[in-house]
Amino acid sequence: MLHQKDFKYNGTPLKDAKKALIMVHGRGGFAEDILAVADHLKIEDFALVAPQAYNNSWYPLSFMAPVQQNQPWLDSAIEMLQLLERELNEEGIASEDIYFFGFSQGACLTLEYVTRNAKRYGGVIGIIGGLIGKDINTGNYLTNFEGTPVYLGTSDPDAHVPAERVQQTADILRNKNAQVELQIFPDAGHVILPEELGRANNFIFGYSGMKNEKP
């Protein structure tokens, strides 16, 4: 594994938590910075965990480059998230009580990971991100989300993530039985908007009590 296990924690200690939020930073970012975003989320008694990428980047090129050009770093990053989910499971936190938040490159990685490993998660938030590859390989996505709520927010235009790819991602996730809410903000810039956090709070964290309902 090229990325080394380097997890930063905040919130409720794992031994006391019944839910966990995995937060994935963008290119050039730090785990501590993305953890700070949790101050704006309506979460109580959650364990917060953020993996740190080697050299602050999950893979070297654009997420829309051919996948092989981002290897072996992309596979290593996906393995890192798989390791983290497994460790949370071993701590007694079921996957249906695990939530994800990713921004930019971290959103792309998060969405790729959860779609390759689709199951009933607590919820997924992807801000300015989409599924990875020059062409999306839907053959990688063999399972379904069983009604997992997913919030996608983005800007149009964005210098790194075309809105068309975010829309395409939303369509694929819906086909995999995710309940997706997509918001596209005109000329919003490459940032996390208060409006996105507000909607994610309502849609994702206000939704958890209904998680056993069929979509």
PDB file of C-alpha atoms in Angstrom:
ATOM      1  CA  MET A   1       0.000   0.000   0.000  1.00  0.00           C
ATOM      2  CA  LEU A   2       1.547   3.298  -1.086  1.00  0.00           C
ATOM      3  CA  HIS A   3      -0.562   5.503   1.151  1.00  0.00           C
ATOM      4  CA  GLN A   4       0.387   4.841   4.744  1.00  0.00           C
ATOM      5  CA  LYS A   5      -2.184   4.357   7.478  1.00  0.00           C
ATOM      6  CA  ASP A   6      -2.472   7.844   8.956  1.00  0.00           C
ATOM      7  CA  PHE A   7      -5.912   8.417  10.445  1.00  0.00           C
ATOM      8  CA  LYS A   8      -6.832  11.550  12.394  1.00  0.00           C
ATOM      9  CA  TYR A   9      -9.693  11.382  14.887  1.00  0.00           C
ATOM     10  CA  ASN A  10     -12.099  13.828  16.481  1.00  0.00           C
ATOM     11  CA  GLY A  11     -15.576  13.815  17.968  1.00  0.00           C
ATOM     12  CA  THR A  12     -16.770  10.956  20.139  1.00  0.00           C
ATOM     13  CA  PRO A  13     -14.138   8.300  20.910  1.00  0.00           C
ATOM     14  CA  LEU A  14     -14.603   5.187  18.795  1.00  0.00           C
ATOM     15  CA  LYS A  15     -15.232   3.008  21.844  1.00  0.00           C
ATOM     16  CA  ASP A  16     -18.233   5.165  22.766  1.00  0.00           C
ATOM     17  CA  ALA A  17     -19.588   5.967  19.303  1.00  0.00           C
ATOM     18  CA  LYS A  18     -22.475   4.274  17.534  1.00  0.00           C
ATOM     19  CA  LYS A  19     -21.972   6.228  14.302  1.00  0.00           C
ATOM     20  CA  ALA A  20     -18.923   7.430  12.408  1.00  0.00           C
ATOM     21  CA  LEU A  21     -18.229  10.024   9.735  1.00  0.00           C
ATOM     22  CA  ILE A  22     -15.286   9.436   7.402  1.00  0.00           C
ATOM     23  CA  MET A  23     -14.031  12.752   5.999  1.00  0.00           C
ATOM     24  CA  VAL A  24     -11.747  12.781   2.941  1.00  0.00           C
ATOM     25  CA  HIS A  25      -9.689  15.873   2.103  1.00  0.00           C
ATOM     26  CA  GLY A  26      -8.959  17.252  -1.356  1.00  0.00           C
ATOM     27  CA  ARG A  27      -5.706  17.608  -3.264  1.00  0.00           C
ATOM     28  CA  GLY A  28      -3.194  19.583  -1.248  1.00  0.00           C
ATOM     29  CA  GLY A  29      -5.341  19.347   1.854  1.00  0.00           C
ATOM     30  CA  PHE A  30      -4.900  17.984   5.330  1.00  0.00           C
ATOM     31  CA  ALA A  31      -7.010  15.629   7.395  1.00  0.00           C
ATOM     32  CA  GLU A  32      -7.223  18.216  10.172  1.00  0.00           C
ATOM     33  CA  ASP A  33      -8.711  20.790   7.782  1.00  0.00           C
ATOM     34  CA  ILE A  34     -11.498  18.554   6.543  1.00  0.00           C
ATOM     35  CA  LEU A  35     -12.261  17.498  10.119  1.00  0.00           C
ATOM     36  CA  ALA A  36     -12.890  21.172  10.923  1.00  0.00           C
ATOM     37  CA  VAL A  37     -15.808  21.156   8.457  1.00  0.00           C
ATOM     38  CA  ALA A  38     -17.645  18.885  10.898  1.00  0.00           C
ATOM     39  CA  ASP A  39     -18.180  21.935  13.109  1.00  0.00           C
ATOM     40  CA  HIS A  40     -20.838  22.971  10.578  1.00  0.00           C
ATOM     41  CA  LEU A  41     -22.601  19.606  10.458  1.00  0.00           C
ATOM     42  CA  LYS A  42     -25.469  18.610  12.706  1.00  0.00           C
ATOM     43  CA  ILE A  43     -23.904  15.488  14.096  1.00  0.00           C
ATOM     44  CA  GLU A  44     -23.951  14.380  17.687  1.00  0.00           C
ATOM     45  CA  ASP A  45     -22.064  11.512  19.261  1.00  0.00           C
ATOM     46  CA  PHE A  46     -20.323  10.688  15.969  1.00  0.00           C
ATOM     47  CA  ALA A  47     -16.760   9.479  15.806  1.00  0.00           C
ATOM     48  CA  LEU A  48     -14.952  11.558  13.169  1.00  0.00           C
ATOM     49  CA  VAL A  49     -12.128   9.994  11.182  1.00  0.00           C
ATOM     50  CA  ALA A  50     -10.067  11.511   8.369  1.00  0.00           C
ATOM     51  CA  PRO A  51      -7.328   9.641   6.514  1.00  0.00           C
ATOM     52  CA  GLN A  52      -4.282  11.656   5.420  1.00  0.00           C
ATOM     53  CA  ALA A  53      -3.010  11.177   1.863  1.00  0.00           C
ATOM     54  CA  TYR A  54       0.688  10.713   1.190  1.00  0.00           C
ATOM     55  CA  ASN A  55       2.066  14.089   0.059  1.00  0.00           C
ATOM     56  CA  ASN A  56      -1.484  15.470   0.471  1.00  0.00           C
ATOM     57  CA  SER A  57      -2.747  13.933  -2.757  1.00  0.00           C
ATOM     58  CA  TRP A  58      -4.693  10.740  -3.334  1.00  0.00           C
ATOM     59  CA  TYR A  59      -3.573  10.302  -6.947  1.00  0.00           C
ATOM     60  CA  PRO A  60      -1.381  12.410  -9.238  1.00  0.00           C
ATOM     61  CA  LEU A  61      -3.506  13.449 -12.222  1.00  0.00           C
ATOM     62  CA  SER A  62      -7.041  14.668 -12.880  1.00  0.00           C
ATOM     63  CA  PHE A  63      -9.824  12.313 -11.824  1.00  0.00           C
ATOM     64  CA  MET A  64     -10.868  12.335 -15.499  1.00  0.00           C
ATOM     65  CA  ALA A  65      -7.533  10.996 -16.729  1.00  0.00           C
ATOM     66  CA  PRO A  66      -7.476   7.351 -17.844  1.00  0.00           C
ATOM     67  CA  VAL A  67      -7.570   5.294 -14.648  1.00  0.00           C
ATOM     68  CA  GLN A  68      -4.299   3.505 -15.395  1.00  0.00           C
ATOM     69  CA  GLN A  69      -2.477   6.850 -15.407  1.00  0.00           C
ATOM     70  CA  ASN A  70      -3.451   7.396 -11.758  1.00  0.00           C
ATOM     71  CA  GLN A  71      -2.212   3.981 -10.675  1.00  0.00           C
ATOM     72  CA  PRO A  72      -0.977   2.586  -8.380  1.00  0.00           C
ATOM     73  CA  TRP A  73      -1.985   5.532  -6.174  1.00  0.00           C
ATOM     74  CA  LEU A  74      -5.706   5.279  -6.854  1.00  0.00           C
ATOM     75  CA  ASP A  75      -5.909   1.617  -5.902  1.00  0.00           C
ATOM     76  CA  SER A  76      -3.873   2.362  -2.779  1.00  0.00           C
ATOM     77  CA  ALA A  77      -6.277   5.156  -1.790  1.00  0.00           C
ATOM     78  CA  ILE A  78      -9.282   2.873  -2.278  1.00  0.00           C
ATOM     79  CA  GLU A  79      -7.560   0.210  -0.159  1.00  0.00           C
ATOM     80  CA  MET A  80      -7.030   2.843   2.533  1.00  0.00           C
ATOM     81  CA  LEU A  81     -10.748   3.612   2.726  1.00  0.00           C
ATOM     82  CA  GLN A  82     -11.539  -0.091   2.739  1.00  0.00           C
ATOM     83  CA  LEU A  83      -9.139  -0.559   5.648  1.00  0.00           C
ATOM     84  CA  LEU A  84     -10.772   2.317   7.518  1.00  0.00           C
ATOM     85  CA  GLU A  85     -14.298   0.982   6.999  1.00  0.00           C
ATOM     86  CA  ARG A  86     -13.161  -2.460   8.174  1.00  0.00           C
ATOM     87  CA  GLU A  87     -11.565  -1.011  11.301  1.00  0.00           C
ATOM     88  CA  LEU A  88     -14.775   0.858  12.117  1.00  0.00           C
ATOM     89  CA  ASN A  89     -16.743  -2.360  11.669  1.00  0.00           C
ATOM     90  CA  GLU A  90     -14.339  -4.104  14.044  1.00  0.00           C
ATOM     91  CA  GLU A  91     -14.989  -1.331  16.578  1.00  0.00           C
ATOM     92  CA  GLY A  92     -18.670  -2.238  16.447  1.00  0.00           C
ATOM     93  CA  ILE A  93     -19.876   0.450  14.027  1.00  0.00           C
ATOM     94  CA  ALA A  94     -21.895  -1.186  11.264  1.00  0.00           C
ATOM     95  CA  SER A  95     -21.580   0.094   7.704  1.00  0.00           C
ATOM     96  CA  GLU A  96     -25.170   1.345   7.826  1.00  0.00           C
ATOM     97  CA  ASP A  97     -23.994   3.693  10.584  1.00  0.00           C
ATOM     98  CA  ILE A  98     -20.942   4.900   8.646  1.00  0.00           C
ATOM     99  CA  TYR A  99     -21.231   8.209   6.782  1.00  0.00           C
ATOM    100  CA  PHE A 100     -18.851   9.761   4.259  1.00  0.00           C
ATOM    101  CA  PHE A 101     -17.937  13.357   3.442  1.00  0.00           C
ATOM    102  CA  GLY A 102     -15.528  14.190   0.637  1.00  0.00           C
ATOM    103  CA  PHE A 103     -14.437  17.431  -1.002  1.00  0.00           C
ATOM    104  CA  SER A 104     -12.928  17.828  -4.488  1.00  0.00           C
ATOM    105  CA  GLN A 105     -10.351  15.049  -5.051  1.00  0.00           C
ATOM    106  CA  GLY A 106     -11.592  13.583  -1.782  1.00  0.00           C
ATOM    107  CA  ALA A 107     -15.163  13.627  -3.092  1.00  0.00           C
ATOM    108  CA  CYS A 108     -14.081  11.797  -6.248  1.00  0.00           C
ATOM    109  CA  LEU A 109     -12.272   9.164  -4.200  1.00  0.00           C
ATOM    110  CA  THR A 110     -15.178   8.840  -1.776  1.00  0.00           C
ATOM    111  CA  LEU A 111     -17.762   8.423  -4.532  1.00  0.00           C
ATOM    112  CA  GLU A 112     -15.602   5.898  -6.376  1.00  0.00           C
ATOM    113  CA  TYR A 113     -15.054   3.900  -3.191  1.00  0.00           C
ATOM    114  CA  VAL A 114     -18.656   3.769  -2.019  1.00  0.00           C
ATOM    115  CA  THR A 115     -19.964   2.964  -5.508  1.00  0.00           C
ATOM    116  CA  ARG A 116     -17.495   0.101  -5.931  1.00  0.00           C
ATOM    117  CA  ASN A 117     -18.547  -1.143  -2.497  1.00  0.00           C
ATOM    118  CA  ALA A 118     -22.193  -0.102  -2.549  1.00  0.00           C
ATOM    119  CA  LYS A 119     -24.320  -1.228   0.381  1.00  0.00           C
ATOM    120  CA  ARG A 120     -26.541   0.470   2.918  1.00  0.00           C
ATOM    121  CA  TYR A 121     -24.406   3.257   4.355  1.00  0.00           C
ATOM    122  CA  GLY A 122     -25.643   5.943   6.710  1.00  0.00           C
ATOM    123  CA  GLY A 123     -25.189   8.570   4.010  1.00  0.00           C
ATOM    124  CA  VAL A 124     -22.704  10.102   1.582  1.00  0.00           C
ATOM    125  CA  ILE A 125     -21.846  13.746   0.906  1.00  0.00           C
ATOM    126  CA  GLY A 126     -19.743  14.626  -2.137  1.00  0.00           C
ATOM    127  CA  ILE A 127     -18.897  18.279  -2.716  1.00  0.00           C
ATOM    128  CA  ILE A 128     -17.476  18.978  -6.192  1.00  0.00           C
ATOM    129  CA  GLY A 129     -16.682  15.420  -7.217  1.00  0.00           C
ATOM    130  CA  GLY A 130     -17.669  12.595  -9.515  1.00  0.00           C
ATOM    131  CA  LEU A 131     -16.866   9.021 -10.414  1.00  0.00           C
ATOM    132  CA  ILE A 132     -13.310   8.507 -11.615  1.00  0.00           C
ATOM    133  CA  GLY A 133     -11.941   7.835 -15.095  1.00  0.00           C
ATOM    134  CA  LYS A 134     -11.789   9.247 -18.595  1.00  0.00           C
ATOM    135  CA  ASP A 135     -14.773   7.008 -19.204  1.00  0.00           C
ATOM    136  CA  ILE A 136     -16.720   5.664 -16.241  1.00  0.00           C
ATOM    137  CA  ASN A 137     -16.373   1.890 -16.012  1.00  0.00           C
ATOM    138  CA  THR A 138     -19.755   0.814 -14.698  1.00  0.00           C
ATOM    139  CA  GLY A 139     -18.455  -2.762 -14.625  1.00  0.00           C
ATOM    140  CA  ASN A 140     -16.733  -1.817 -11.348  1.00  0.00           C
ATOM    141  CA  TYR A 141     -20.099  -1.201  -9.688  1.00  0.00           C
ATOM    142  CA  LEU A 142     -21.736  -4.553  -9.041  1.00  0.00           C
ATOM    143  CA  THR A 143     -23.752  -3.993  -5.871  1.00  0.00           C
ATOM    144  CA  ASN A 144     -26.394  -1.470  -4.868  1.00  0.00           C
ATOM    145  CA  PHE A 145     -26.861   1.188  -2.189  1.00  0.00           C
ATOM    146  CA  GLU A 146     -30.112  -0.201  -0.758  1.00  0.00           C
ATOM    147  CA  GLY A 147     -31.559   3.292  -0.412  1.00  0.00           C
ATOM    148  CA  THR A 148     -28.501   5.115   0.973  1.00  0.00           C
ATOM    149  CA  PRO A 149     -29.046   8.903   0.826  1.00  0.00           C
ATOM    150  CA  VAL A 150     -26.380  10.723  -1.197  1.00  0.00           C
ATOM    151  CA  TYR A 151     -25.996  14.488  -1.451  1.00  0.00           C
ATOM    152  CA  LEU A 152     -23.974  15.933  -4.345  1.00  0.00           C
ATOM    153  CA  GLY A 153     -23.224  19.639  -4.566  1.00  0.00           C
ATOM    154  CA  THR A 154     -21.126  21.390  -7.194  1.00  0.00           C
ATOM    155  CA  SER A 155     -20.470  24.589  -9.108  1.00  0.00           C
ATOM    156  CA  ASP A 156     -21.037  25.160 -12.822  1.00  0.00           C
ATOM    157  CA  PRO A 157     -18.562  25.868 -14.195  1.00  0.00           C
ATOM    158  CA  ASP A 158     -15.809  24.372 -12.066  1.00  0.00           C
ATOM    159  CA  ALA A 159     -12.162  24.383 -13.100  1.00  0.00           C
ATOM    160  CA  HIS A 160     -11.593  20.750 -12.169  1.00  0.00           C
ATOM    161  CA  VAL A 161     -14.936  18.914 -12.141  1.00  0.00           C
ATOM    162  CA  PRO A 162     -17.388  19.341 -15.035  1.00  0.00           C
ATOM    163  CA  ALA A 163     -20.998  19.541 -13.933  1.00  0.00           C
ATOM    164  CA  GLU A 164     -21.801  16.972 -16.620  1.00  0.00           C
ATOM    165  CA  ARG A 165     -19.689  14.386 -14.790  1.00  0.00           C
ATOM    166  CA  VAL A 166     -21.438  15.139 -11.505  1.00  0.00           C
ATOM    167  CA  GLN A 167     -24.816  14.693 -13.225  1.00  0.00           C
ATOM    168  CA  GLN A 168     -23.623  11.440 -14.795  1.00  0.00           C
ATOM    169  CA  THR A 169     -22.477  10.274 -11.368  1.00  0.00           C
ATOM    170  CA  ALA A 170     -25.873  11.095  -9.856  1.00  0.00           C
ATOM    171  CA  ASP A 171     -27.597   9.073 -12.570  1.00  0.00           C
ATOM    172  CA  ILE A 172     -25.383   6.027 -11.984  1.00  0.00           C
ATOM    173  CA  LEU A 173     -25.903   6.173  -8.223  1.00  0.00           C
ATOM    174  CA  ARG A 174     -29.665   6.392  -8.689  1.00  0.00           C
ATOM    175  CA  ASN A 175     -29.483   3.324 -10.909  1.00  0.00           C
ATOM    176  CA  LYS A 176     -27.665   1.620  -8.036  1.00  0.00           C
ATOM    177  CA  ASN A 177     -30.598   2.372  -5.710  1.00  0.00           C
ATOM    178  CA  ALA A 178     -29.157   5.415  -3.949  1.00  0.00           C
ATOM    179  CA  GLN A 179     -31.489   8.264  -3.045  1.00  0.00           C
ATOM    180  CA  VAL A 180     -29.606  11.159  -4.602  1.00  0.00           C
ATOM    181  CA  GLU A 181     -30.068  14.878  -4.219  1.00  0.00           C
ATOM    182  CA  LEU A 182     -27.985  16.953  -6.636  1.00  0.00           C
ATOM    183  CA  GLN A 183     -27.561  20.729  -6.400  1.00  0.00           C
ATOM    184  CA  ILE A 184     -25.635  22.702  -9.021  1.00  0.00           C
ATOM    185  CA  PHE A 185     -24.782  26.295  -8.107  1.00  0.00           C
ATOM    186  CA  PRO A 186     -23.901  28.741 -10.910  1.00  0.00           C
ATOM    187  CA  ASP A 187     -20.422  30.299 -10.707  1.00  0.00           C
ATOM    188  CA  ALA A 188     -20.013  29.307  -7.049  1.00  0.00           C
ATOM    189  CA  GLY A 189     -16.278  28.610  -7.185  1.00  0.00           C
ATOM    190  CA  HIS A 190     -14.265  25.634  -5.986  1.00  0.00           C
ATOM    191  CA  VAL A 191     -15.390  25.840  -2.352  1.00  0.00           C
ATOM    192  CA  ILE A 192     -17.768  24.247   0.136  1.00  0.00           C
ATOM    193  CA  LEU A 193     -20.849  26.442   0.313  1.00  0.00           C
ATOM    194  CA  PRO A 194     -22.938  27.074   3.437  1.00  0.00           C
ATOM    195  CA  GLU A 195     -25.975  26.183   1.332  1.00  0.00           C
ATOM    196  CA  GLU A 196     -24.466  22.776   0.595  1.00  0.00           C
ATOM    197  CA  LEU A 197     -23.762  22.075   4.239  1.00  0.00           C
ATOM    198  CA  GLY A 198     -27.272  23.175   5.174  1.00  0.00           C
ATOM    199  CA  ARG A 199     -28.908  20.905   2.654  1.00  0.00           C
ATOM    200  CA  ALA A 200     -26.607  18.012   3.523  1.00  0.00           C
ATOM    201  CA  ASN A 201     -27.490  18.440   7.190  1.00  0.00           C
ATOM    202  CA  ASN A 202     -31.186  18.127   6.430  1.00  0.00           C
ATOM    203  CA  PHE A 203     -31.000  15.419   3.791  1.00  0.00           C
ATOM    204  CA  ILE A 204     -28.279  13.202   5.239  1.00  0.00           C
ATOM    205  CA  PHE A 205     -28.192  13.661   8.988  1.00  0.00           C
ATOM    206  CA  GLY A 206     -31.898  14.375   9.350  1.00  0.00           C
ATOM    207  CA  TYR A 207     -32.568  11.241   7.352  1.00  0.00           C
ATOM    208  CA  SER A 208     -30.774   8.696   9.532  1.00  0.00           C
ATOM    209  CA  GLY A 209     -33.797   7.896  11.656  1.00  0.00           C
ATOM    210  CA  MET A 210     -35.598   6.670   8.519  1.00  0.00           C
ATOM    211  CA  LYS A 211     -32.806   4.430   7.319  1.00  0.00           C
ATOM    212  CA  ASN A 212     -34.785   1.208   7.546  1.00  0.00           C
ATOM    213  CA  GLU A 213     -37.495   2.407   5.193  1.00  0.00           C
ATOM    214  CA  LYS A 214     -37.512   1.086   1.662  1.00  0.00           C
ATOM    215  CA  PRO A 215     -36.862   3.684  -1.052  1.00  0.00           C
TER     216      PRO A 215
END
